[in-house]
Short mmCIF file of C-alpha atoms and ligand atoms in Angstrom, two decimals:
data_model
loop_
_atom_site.label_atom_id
_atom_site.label_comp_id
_atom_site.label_asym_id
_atom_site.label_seq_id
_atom_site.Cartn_x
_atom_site.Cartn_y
_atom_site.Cartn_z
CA UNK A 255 2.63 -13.76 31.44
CA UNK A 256 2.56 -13.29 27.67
CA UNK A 257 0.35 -15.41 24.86
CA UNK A 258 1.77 -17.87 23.61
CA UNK A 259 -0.28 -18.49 19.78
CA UNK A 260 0.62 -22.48 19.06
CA UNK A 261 0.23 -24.11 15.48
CA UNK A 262 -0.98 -21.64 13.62
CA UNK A 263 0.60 -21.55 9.56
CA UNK A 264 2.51 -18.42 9.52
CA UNK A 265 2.91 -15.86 7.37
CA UNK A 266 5.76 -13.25 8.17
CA UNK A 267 5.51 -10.48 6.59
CA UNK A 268 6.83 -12.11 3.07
CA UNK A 269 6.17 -16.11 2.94
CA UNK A 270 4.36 -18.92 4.82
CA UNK A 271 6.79 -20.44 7.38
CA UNK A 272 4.58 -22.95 7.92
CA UNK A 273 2.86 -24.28 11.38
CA UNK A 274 4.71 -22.60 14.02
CA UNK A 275 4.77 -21.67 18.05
CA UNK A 276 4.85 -17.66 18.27
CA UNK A 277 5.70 -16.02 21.57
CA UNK A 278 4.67 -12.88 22.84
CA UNK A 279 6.45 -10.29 25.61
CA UNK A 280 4.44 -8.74 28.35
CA UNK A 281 6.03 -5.61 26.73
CA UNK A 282 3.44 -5.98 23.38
CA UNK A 283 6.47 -7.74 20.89
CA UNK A 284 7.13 -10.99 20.05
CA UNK A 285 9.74 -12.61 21.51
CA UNK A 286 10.41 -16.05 19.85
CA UNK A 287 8.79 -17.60 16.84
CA UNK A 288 9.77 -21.56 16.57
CA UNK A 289 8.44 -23.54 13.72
CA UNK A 290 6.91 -26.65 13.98
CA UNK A 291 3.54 -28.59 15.15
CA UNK A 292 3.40 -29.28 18.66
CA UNK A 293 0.04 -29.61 21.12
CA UNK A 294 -1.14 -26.91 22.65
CA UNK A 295 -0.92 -26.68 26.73
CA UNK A 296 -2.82 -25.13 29.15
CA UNK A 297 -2.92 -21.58 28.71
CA UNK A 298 -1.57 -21.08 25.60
CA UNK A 299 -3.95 -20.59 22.41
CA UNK A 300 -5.00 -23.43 20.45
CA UNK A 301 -4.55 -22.17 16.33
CA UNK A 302 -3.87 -24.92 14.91
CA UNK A 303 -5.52 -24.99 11.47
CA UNK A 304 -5.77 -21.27 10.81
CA UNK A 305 -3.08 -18.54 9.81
CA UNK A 306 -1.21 -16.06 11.68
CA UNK A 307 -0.74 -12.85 9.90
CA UNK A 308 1.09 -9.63 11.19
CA UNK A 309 -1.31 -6.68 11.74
CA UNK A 310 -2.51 -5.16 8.66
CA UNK A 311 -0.99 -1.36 7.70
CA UNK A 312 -3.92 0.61 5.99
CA UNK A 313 -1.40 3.00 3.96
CA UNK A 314 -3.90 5.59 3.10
CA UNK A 315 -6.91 6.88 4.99
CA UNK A 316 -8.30 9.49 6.05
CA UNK A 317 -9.76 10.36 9.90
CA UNK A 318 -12.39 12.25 11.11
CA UNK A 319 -12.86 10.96 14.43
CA UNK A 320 -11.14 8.23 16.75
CA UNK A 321 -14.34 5.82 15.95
CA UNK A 322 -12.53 5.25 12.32
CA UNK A 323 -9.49 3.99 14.49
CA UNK A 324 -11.70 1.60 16.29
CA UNK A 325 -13.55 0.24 13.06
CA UNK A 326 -9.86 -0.19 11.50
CA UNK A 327 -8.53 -2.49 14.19
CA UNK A 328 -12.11 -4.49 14.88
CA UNK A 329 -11.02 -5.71 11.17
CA UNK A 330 -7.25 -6.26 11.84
CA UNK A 331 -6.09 -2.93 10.61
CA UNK A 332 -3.67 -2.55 13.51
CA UNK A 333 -2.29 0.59 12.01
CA UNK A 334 -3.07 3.26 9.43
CA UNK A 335 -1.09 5.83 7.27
CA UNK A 336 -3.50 9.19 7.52
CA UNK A 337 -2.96 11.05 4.85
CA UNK A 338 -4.76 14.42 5.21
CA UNK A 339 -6.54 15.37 8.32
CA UNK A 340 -7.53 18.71 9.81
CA UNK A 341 -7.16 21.03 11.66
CA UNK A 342 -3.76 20.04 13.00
CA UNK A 343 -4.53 20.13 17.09
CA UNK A 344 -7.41 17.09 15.94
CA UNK A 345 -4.32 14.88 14.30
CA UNK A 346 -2.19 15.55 17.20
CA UNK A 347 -4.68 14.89 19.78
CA UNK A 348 -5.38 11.31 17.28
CA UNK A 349 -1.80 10.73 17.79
CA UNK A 350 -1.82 10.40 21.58
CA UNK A 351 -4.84 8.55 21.56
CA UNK A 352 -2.95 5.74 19.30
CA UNK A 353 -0.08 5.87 21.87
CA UNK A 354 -1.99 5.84 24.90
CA UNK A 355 -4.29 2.60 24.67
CA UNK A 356 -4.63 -0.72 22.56
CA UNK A 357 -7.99 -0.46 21.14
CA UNK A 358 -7.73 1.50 18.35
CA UNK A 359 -5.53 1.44 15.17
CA UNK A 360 -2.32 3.05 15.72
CA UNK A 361 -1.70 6.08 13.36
CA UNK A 362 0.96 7.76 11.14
CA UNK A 363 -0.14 11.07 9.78
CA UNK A 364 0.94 12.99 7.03
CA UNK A 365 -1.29 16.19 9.04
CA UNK A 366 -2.20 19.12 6.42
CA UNK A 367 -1.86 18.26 2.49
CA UNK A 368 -0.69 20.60 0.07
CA UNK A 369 -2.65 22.30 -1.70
CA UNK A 370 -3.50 25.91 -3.80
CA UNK A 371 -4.66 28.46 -1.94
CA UNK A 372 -8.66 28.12 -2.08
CA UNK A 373 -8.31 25.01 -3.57
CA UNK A 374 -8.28 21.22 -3.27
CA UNK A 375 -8.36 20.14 -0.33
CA UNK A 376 -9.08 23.40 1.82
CA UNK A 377 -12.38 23.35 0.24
CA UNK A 378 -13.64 20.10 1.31
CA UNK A 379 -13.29 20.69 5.00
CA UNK A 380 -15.92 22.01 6.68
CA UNK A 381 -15.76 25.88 8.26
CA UNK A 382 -13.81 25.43 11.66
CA UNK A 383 -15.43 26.87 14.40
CA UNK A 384 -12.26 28.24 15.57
CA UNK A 385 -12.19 30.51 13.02
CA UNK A 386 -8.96 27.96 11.96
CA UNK A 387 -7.93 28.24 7.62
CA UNK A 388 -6.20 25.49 6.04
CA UNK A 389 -2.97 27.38 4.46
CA UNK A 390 -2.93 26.91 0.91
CA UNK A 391 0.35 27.30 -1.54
CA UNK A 392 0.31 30.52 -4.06
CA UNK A 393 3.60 29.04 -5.77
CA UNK A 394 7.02 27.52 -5.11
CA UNK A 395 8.47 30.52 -2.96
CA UNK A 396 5.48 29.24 0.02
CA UNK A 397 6.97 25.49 -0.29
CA UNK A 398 9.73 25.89 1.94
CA UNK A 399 7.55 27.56 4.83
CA UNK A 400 4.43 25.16 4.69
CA UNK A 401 7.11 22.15 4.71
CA UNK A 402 8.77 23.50 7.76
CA UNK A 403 5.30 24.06 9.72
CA UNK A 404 4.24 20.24 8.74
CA UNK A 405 7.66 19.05 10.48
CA UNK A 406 6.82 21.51 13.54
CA UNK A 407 3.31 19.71 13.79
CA UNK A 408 4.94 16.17 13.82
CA UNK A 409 4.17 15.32 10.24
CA UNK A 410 5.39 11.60 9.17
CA UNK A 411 5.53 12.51 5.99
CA UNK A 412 3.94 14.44 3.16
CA UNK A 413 0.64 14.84 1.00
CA UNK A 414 0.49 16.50 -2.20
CA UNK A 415 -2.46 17.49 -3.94
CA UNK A 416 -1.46 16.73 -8.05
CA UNK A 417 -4.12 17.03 -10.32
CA UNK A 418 -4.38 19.09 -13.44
CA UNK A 419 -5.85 22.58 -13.75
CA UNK A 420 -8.17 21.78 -16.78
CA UNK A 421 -9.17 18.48 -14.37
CA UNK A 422 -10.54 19.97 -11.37
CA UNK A 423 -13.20 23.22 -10.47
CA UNK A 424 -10.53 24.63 -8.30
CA UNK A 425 -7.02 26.10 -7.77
CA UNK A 426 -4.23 23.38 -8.08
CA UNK A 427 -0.63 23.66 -7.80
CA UNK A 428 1.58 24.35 -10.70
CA UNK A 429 4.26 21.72 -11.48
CA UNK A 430 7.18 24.28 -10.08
CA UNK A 431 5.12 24.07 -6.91
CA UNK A 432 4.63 20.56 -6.66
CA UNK A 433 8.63 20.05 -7.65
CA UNK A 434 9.47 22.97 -4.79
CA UNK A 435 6.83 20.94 -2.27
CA UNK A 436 9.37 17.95 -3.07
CA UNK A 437 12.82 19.82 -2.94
CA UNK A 438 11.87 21.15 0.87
CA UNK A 439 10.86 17.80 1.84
CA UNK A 440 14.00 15.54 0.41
CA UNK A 441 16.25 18.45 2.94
CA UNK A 442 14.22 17.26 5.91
CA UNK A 443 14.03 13.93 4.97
CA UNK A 444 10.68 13.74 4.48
CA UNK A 445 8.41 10.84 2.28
CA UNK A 446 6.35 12.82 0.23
CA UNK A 447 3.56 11.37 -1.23
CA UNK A 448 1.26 12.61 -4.46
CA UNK A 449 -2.82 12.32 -4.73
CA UNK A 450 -2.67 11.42 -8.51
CA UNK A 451 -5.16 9.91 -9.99
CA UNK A 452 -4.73 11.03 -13.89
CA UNK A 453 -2.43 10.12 -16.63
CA UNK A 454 -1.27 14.36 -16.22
CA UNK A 455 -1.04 14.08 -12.27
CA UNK A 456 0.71 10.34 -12.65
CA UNK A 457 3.59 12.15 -14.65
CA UNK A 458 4.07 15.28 -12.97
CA UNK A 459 4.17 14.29 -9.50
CA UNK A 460 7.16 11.60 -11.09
CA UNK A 461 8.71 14.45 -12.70
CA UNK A 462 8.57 16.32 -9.54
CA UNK A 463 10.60 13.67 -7.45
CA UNK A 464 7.37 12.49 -5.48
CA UNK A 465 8.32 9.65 -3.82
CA UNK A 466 5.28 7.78 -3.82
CA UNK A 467 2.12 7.59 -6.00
CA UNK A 468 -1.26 7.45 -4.44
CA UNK A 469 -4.48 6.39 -6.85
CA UNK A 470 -4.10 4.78 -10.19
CA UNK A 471 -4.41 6.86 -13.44
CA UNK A 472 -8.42 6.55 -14.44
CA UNK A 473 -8.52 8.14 -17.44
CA UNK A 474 -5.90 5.97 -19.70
CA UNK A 475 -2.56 4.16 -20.42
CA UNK A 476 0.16 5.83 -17.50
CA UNK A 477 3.87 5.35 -18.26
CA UNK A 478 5.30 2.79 -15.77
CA UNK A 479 8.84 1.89 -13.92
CA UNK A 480 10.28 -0.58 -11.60
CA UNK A 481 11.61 2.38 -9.32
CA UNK A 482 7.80 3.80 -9.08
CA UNK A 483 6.50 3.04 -5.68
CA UNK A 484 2.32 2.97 -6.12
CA UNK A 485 -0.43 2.84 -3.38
CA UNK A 486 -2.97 1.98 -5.78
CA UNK A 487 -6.03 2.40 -3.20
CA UNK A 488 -8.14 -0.12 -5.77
CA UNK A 489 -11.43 0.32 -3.45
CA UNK A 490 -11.52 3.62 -3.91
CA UNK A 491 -10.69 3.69 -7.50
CA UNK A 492 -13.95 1.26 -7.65
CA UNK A 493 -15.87 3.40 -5.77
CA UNK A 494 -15.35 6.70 -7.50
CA UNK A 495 -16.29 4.40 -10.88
CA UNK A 496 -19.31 2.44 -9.97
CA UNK A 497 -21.52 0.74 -7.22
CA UNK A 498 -19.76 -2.71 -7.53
CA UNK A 499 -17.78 -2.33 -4.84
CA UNK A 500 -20.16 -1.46 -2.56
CA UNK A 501 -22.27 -4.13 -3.46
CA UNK A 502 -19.47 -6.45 -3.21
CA UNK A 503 -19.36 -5.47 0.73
CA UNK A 504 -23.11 -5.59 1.44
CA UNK A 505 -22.92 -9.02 -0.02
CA UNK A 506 -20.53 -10.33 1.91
CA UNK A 507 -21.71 -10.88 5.78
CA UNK A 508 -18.11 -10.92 7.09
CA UNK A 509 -17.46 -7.88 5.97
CA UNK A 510 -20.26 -6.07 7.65
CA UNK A 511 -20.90 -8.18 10.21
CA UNK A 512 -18.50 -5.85 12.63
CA UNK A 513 -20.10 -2.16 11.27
CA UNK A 514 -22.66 -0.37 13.34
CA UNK A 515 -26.20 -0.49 12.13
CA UNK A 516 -25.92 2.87 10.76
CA UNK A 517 -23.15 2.66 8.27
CA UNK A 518 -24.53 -0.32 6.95
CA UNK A 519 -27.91 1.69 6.81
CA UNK A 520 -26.48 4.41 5.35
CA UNK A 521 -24.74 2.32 2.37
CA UNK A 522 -27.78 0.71 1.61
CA UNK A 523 -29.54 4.41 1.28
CA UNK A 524 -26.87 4.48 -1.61
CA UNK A 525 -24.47 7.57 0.20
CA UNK A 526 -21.66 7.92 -0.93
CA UNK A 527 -20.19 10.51 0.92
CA UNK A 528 -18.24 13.83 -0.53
CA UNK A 529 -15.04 13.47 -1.78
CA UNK A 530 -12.81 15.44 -4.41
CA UNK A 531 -13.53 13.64 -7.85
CA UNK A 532 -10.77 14.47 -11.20
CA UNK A 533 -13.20 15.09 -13.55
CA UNK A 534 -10.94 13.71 -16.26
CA UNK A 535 -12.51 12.42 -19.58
CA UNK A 536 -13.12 8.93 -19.92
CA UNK A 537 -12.61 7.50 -16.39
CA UNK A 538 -12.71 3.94 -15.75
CA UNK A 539 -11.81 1.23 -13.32
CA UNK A 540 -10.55 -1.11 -16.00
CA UNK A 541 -7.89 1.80 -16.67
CA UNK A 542 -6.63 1.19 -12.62
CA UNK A 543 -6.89 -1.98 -13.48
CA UNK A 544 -4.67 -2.37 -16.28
CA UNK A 545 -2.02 0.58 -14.66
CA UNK A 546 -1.51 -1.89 -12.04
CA UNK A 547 -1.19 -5.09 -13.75
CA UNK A 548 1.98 -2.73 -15.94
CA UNK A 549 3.70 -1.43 -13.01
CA UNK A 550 3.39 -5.13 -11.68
CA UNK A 551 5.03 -6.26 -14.62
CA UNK A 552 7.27 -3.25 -14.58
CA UNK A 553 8.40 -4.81 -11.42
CA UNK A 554 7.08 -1.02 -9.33
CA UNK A 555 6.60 -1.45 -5.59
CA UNK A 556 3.00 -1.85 -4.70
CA UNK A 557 1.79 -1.10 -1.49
CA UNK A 558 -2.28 -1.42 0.26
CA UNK A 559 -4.27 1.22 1.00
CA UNK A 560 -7.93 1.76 0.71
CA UNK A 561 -8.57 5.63 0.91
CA UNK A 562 -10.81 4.97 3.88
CA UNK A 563 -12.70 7.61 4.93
CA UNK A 564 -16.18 9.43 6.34
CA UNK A 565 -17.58 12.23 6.35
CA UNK A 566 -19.17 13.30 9.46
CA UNK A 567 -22.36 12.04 9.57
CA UNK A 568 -22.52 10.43 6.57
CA UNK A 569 -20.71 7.00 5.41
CA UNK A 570 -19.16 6.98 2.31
CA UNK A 571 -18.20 4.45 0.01
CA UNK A 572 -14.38 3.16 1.06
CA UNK A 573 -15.09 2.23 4.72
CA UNK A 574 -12.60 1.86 7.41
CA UNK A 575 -11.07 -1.35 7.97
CA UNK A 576 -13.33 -3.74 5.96
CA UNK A 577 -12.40 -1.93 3.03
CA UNK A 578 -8.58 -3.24 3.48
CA UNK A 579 -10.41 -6.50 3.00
CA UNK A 580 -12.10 -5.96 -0.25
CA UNK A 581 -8.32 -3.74 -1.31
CA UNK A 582 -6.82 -7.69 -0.91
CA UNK A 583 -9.35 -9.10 -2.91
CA UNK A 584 -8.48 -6.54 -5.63
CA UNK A 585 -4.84 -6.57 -5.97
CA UNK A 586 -5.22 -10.34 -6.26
CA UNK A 587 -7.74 -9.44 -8.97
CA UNK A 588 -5.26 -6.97 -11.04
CA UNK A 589 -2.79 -10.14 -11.14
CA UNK A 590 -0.97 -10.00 -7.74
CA UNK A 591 -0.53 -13.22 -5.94
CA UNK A 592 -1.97 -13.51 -2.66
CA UNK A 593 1.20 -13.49 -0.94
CA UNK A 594 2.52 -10.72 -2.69
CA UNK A 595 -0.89 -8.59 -1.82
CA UNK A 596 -0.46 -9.45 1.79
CA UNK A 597 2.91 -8.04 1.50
CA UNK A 598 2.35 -5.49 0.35
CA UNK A 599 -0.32 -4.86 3.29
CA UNK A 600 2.13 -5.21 6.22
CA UNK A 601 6.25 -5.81 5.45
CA UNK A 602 6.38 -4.00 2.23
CA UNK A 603 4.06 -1.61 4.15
CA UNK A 604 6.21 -1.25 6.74
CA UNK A 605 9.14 -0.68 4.48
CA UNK A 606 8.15 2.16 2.37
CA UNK A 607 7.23 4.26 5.38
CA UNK A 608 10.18 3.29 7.65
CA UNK A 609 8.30 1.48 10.50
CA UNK A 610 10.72 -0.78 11.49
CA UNK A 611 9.48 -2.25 14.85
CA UNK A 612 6.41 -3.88 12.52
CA UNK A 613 4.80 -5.85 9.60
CA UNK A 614 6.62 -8.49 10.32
CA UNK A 615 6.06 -11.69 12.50
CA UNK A 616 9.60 -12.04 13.99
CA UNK A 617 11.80 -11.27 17.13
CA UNK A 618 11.27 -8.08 18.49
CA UNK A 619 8.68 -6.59 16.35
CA UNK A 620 5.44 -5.58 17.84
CA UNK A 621 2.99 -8.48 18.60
CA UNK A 622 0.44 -6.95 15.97
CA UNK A 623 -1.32 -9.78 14.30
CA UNK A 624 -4.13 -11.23 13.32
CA UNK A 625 -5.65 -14.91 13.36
CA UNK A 626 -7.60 -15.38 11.05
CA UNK A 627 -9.74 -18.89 9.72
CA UNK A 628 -8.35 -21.00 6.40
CA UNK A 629 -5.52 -19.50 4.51
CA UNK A 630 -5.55 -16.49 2.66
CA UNK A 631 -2.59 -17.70 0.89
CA UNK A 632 -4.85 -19.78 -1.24
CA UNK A 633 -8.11 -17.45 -0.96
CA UNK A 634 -7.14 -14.01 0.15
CA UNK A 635 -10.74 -13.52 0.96
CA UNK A 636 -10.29 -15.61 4.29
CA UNK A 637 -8.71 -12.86 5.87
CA UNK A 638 -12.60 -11.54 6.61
CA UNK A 639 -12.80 -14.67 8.85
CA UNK A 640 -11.34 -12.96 11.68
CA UNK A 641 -10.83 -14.60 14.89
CA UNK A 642 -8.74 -13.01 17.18
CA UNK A 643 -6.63 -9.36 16.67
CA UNK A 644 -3.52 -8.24 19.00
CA UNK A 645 -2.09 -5.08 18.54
CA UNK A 646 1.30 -4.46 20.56
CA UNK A 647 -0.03 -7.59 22.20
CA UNK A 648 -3.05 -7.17 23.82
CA UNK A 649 -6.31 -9.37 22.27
CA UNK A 650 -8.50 -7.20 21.03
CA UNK A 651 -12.43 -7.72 22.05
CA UNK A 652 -13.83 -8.06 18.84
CA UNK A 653 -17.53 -8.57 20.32
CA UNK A 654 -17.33 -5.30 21.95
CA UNK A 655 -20.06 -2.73 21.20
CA UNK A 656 -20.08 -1.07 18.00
CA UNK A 657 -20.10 2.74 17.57
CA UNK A 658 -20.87 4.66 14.28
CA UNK A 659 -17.46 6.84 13.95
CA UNK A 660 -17.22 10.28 14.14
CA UNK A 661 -15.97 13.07 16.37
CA UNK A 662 -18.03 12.99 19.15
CA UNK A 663 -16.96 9.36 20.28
CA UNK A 664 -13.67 11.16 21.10
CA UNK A 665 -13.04 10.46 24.98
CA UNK A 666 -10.19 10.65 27.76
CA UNK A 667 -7.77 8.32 26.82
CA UNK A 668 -7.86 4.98 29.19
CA UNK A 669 -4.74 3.31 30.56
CA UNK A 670 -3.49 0.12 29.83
ZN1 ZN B 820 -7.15 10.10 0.06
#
């Protein structure tokens, strides 16, 4: 028989219904969702008092090992927009793992980003003991190729590497590249989206027909539009600017309380991990900052996403899954409301990157959600009070052992 989830206030996707009686299939969706109070019967679960939220859509991270899957959903990420992994067999063999079982984030991947030849981002993976090479772009004439191979691997979309020659230590793609990258994509119907996080990358990737914007401008004033679509990834933009953030998470007990004793170690050692820094003049958070509040005003679409990610061994600053958390708390921050940031992590979500059958609490999507104590309508911070997490309707354990991610906690896949 199905849960049935009785007087929790809902929130669908877009606005608070109100107290409500949700309903969900034995085949992981919900079936009916009836507003109103009524008392709880046998059986059914008792939520009256705290808010029903559908699962929340991480839409950029990064993986380097099924673990990061786990940590997302333990924290009500029920699914997570990768965008760059390597080599491609890893994402692929990711992508059955999300199919085949119900305790781990599910997973969209863009696979492979694009990138120059020896540059960004080959150069921050680690040698392959295969012998395996990221391919890199030498200019526009390789864009139709490496498009094609991405679609071959199953790519849901695509990453762009946009940054400025004079910005970073290492090969970069030319505008015509970027604009060629773009072109190949829009004839398979592809999303692309852009790694830009300077005023130069901001404008070029626009200029290139990038469809969506990933980072915020640190180093200044970008131009803004209401047909921009942004995923600001505020944590990270934090992170690569000072320690606040971090702090911000050690302080809060509900936001480590489900991370293994070594990432929590390692954080308070101060590690930041490795990542690819724009080494653009006069970086600042309070530039993100003030590029979001404009495209807010601009009317842009803004969607969540944290830039989670880890590199092997090491934790780094933007965490998996409690880092969507702290992403809330800083939209609402920049000026969005607290509805409009929970949008914008699940229906809005869900609409950019075409998954229909989610990110919304209503007939026939899937039964991810997440219960949660108080109401993050008022406090968006409440949604760290986690109580109970379904994802295509199966509760989630969320006392269940902890394990530091990484590669080797990949195992056989286990059966519903
Ligand atoms: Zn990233």
């Amino acid at each position: 028989m199905g849960t049935t989830i009785v007087g929790a206030r809902v929130f669908d996707g877009e606005r608070s219904i109100g107290p409500a009686t949700v309903v969900l299939s034995d085949a992981g969706t919900i079936d009916a969702v009836e507003p109103g109070e009524r008392e709880p019967v046998e059986g059914e679960v008792d939520a009256r008092g705290r808010t029903l939220l559908p699962g929340l859509i991480d839409a950029h991270v990064h993986l380097r090992g099924a673990g990061n899957l786990g940590q997302d959903l333990r924290h009500g990420v029920t699914t997570v927009l990768d965008m760059f992994s390597a080599p491609p067999q890893f994402t692929a063999m990711l992508r059955r793992r999300a199919y085949s079982r119900d305790d781990e984030a599910d997973l969209r991947s863009s696979g492979l980003m694009a990138g120059a030849v020896d540059g960004w981002p080959a150069v921050m993976l680690p040698p392959d003991p295969t012998g395996w090479r990221m391919p890199g772009l030498a200019g526009p004439d390789d864009a139709e190729r490496f498009v094609a191979d991405r679609e071959r691997e199953g790519s849901d979309y695509l990453k762009v590497f946009v940054e400025n020659a004079a910005d970073v230590t290492r090969p970069t793609l030319s505008p015509e590249t970027v604009a060629a990258v773009c072109g190949a994509a829009r004839r398979r119907r592809l999303l692309t989206v852009a790694h830009a996080p300077t005023r130069w990358a901001f404008a070029t990737a626009r200029a290139a027909g990038v469809d969506v914007l990933t980072h915020l401008p640190l180093d200044g004033t970008a131009e803004v539009a209401a047909d921009l679509t942004v995923v600001p990834t505020m944590t990270m933009m934090a992170a690569l600017t000072s320690q606040d953030s971090v702090r911000a998470l050690l302080d809060d007990p509900r936001l480590t309380a489900r991370l293994s004793s070594e990432v929590v170690a390692g954080l308070e050692a101060g590690d930041r991990g490795g990542l690819p820094t724009s080494s653009a003049v006069g970086a600042s958070y309070a530039h993100a900052e003030d590029n979001l509040a404009r495209l807010l005003e601009a009317g842009a679409t803004v969607v969540a996403g944290t830039d989670a990610n880890d590199v092997p061994g090491r934790p780094a600053a933007v965490l998996h899954g409690t880092s969507m958390h702290l992403e809330l708390e800083l939209l609402v921050r920049a000026g969005m409301s607290p509805a409009d940031a929970l949008a914008a992590a699940t229906s809005r979500a869900a609409d950019v990157f075409a998954l229909a059958d989610r990110g919304r609490i209503a007939p026939g999507r899937r039964a991810d959600l997440l219960l949660v104590d108080g109401d993050p309508l008022s406090d968006v911070t409440a949604t760290r009070d986690l109580r109970t997490v379904w994802r295509r309707g199966v509760e989630h354990d969320l006392s269940s052992p902890v394990h530091a991610p990484g590669r080797d906690v990949v195992g056989p896949p286990r059966r519903r």
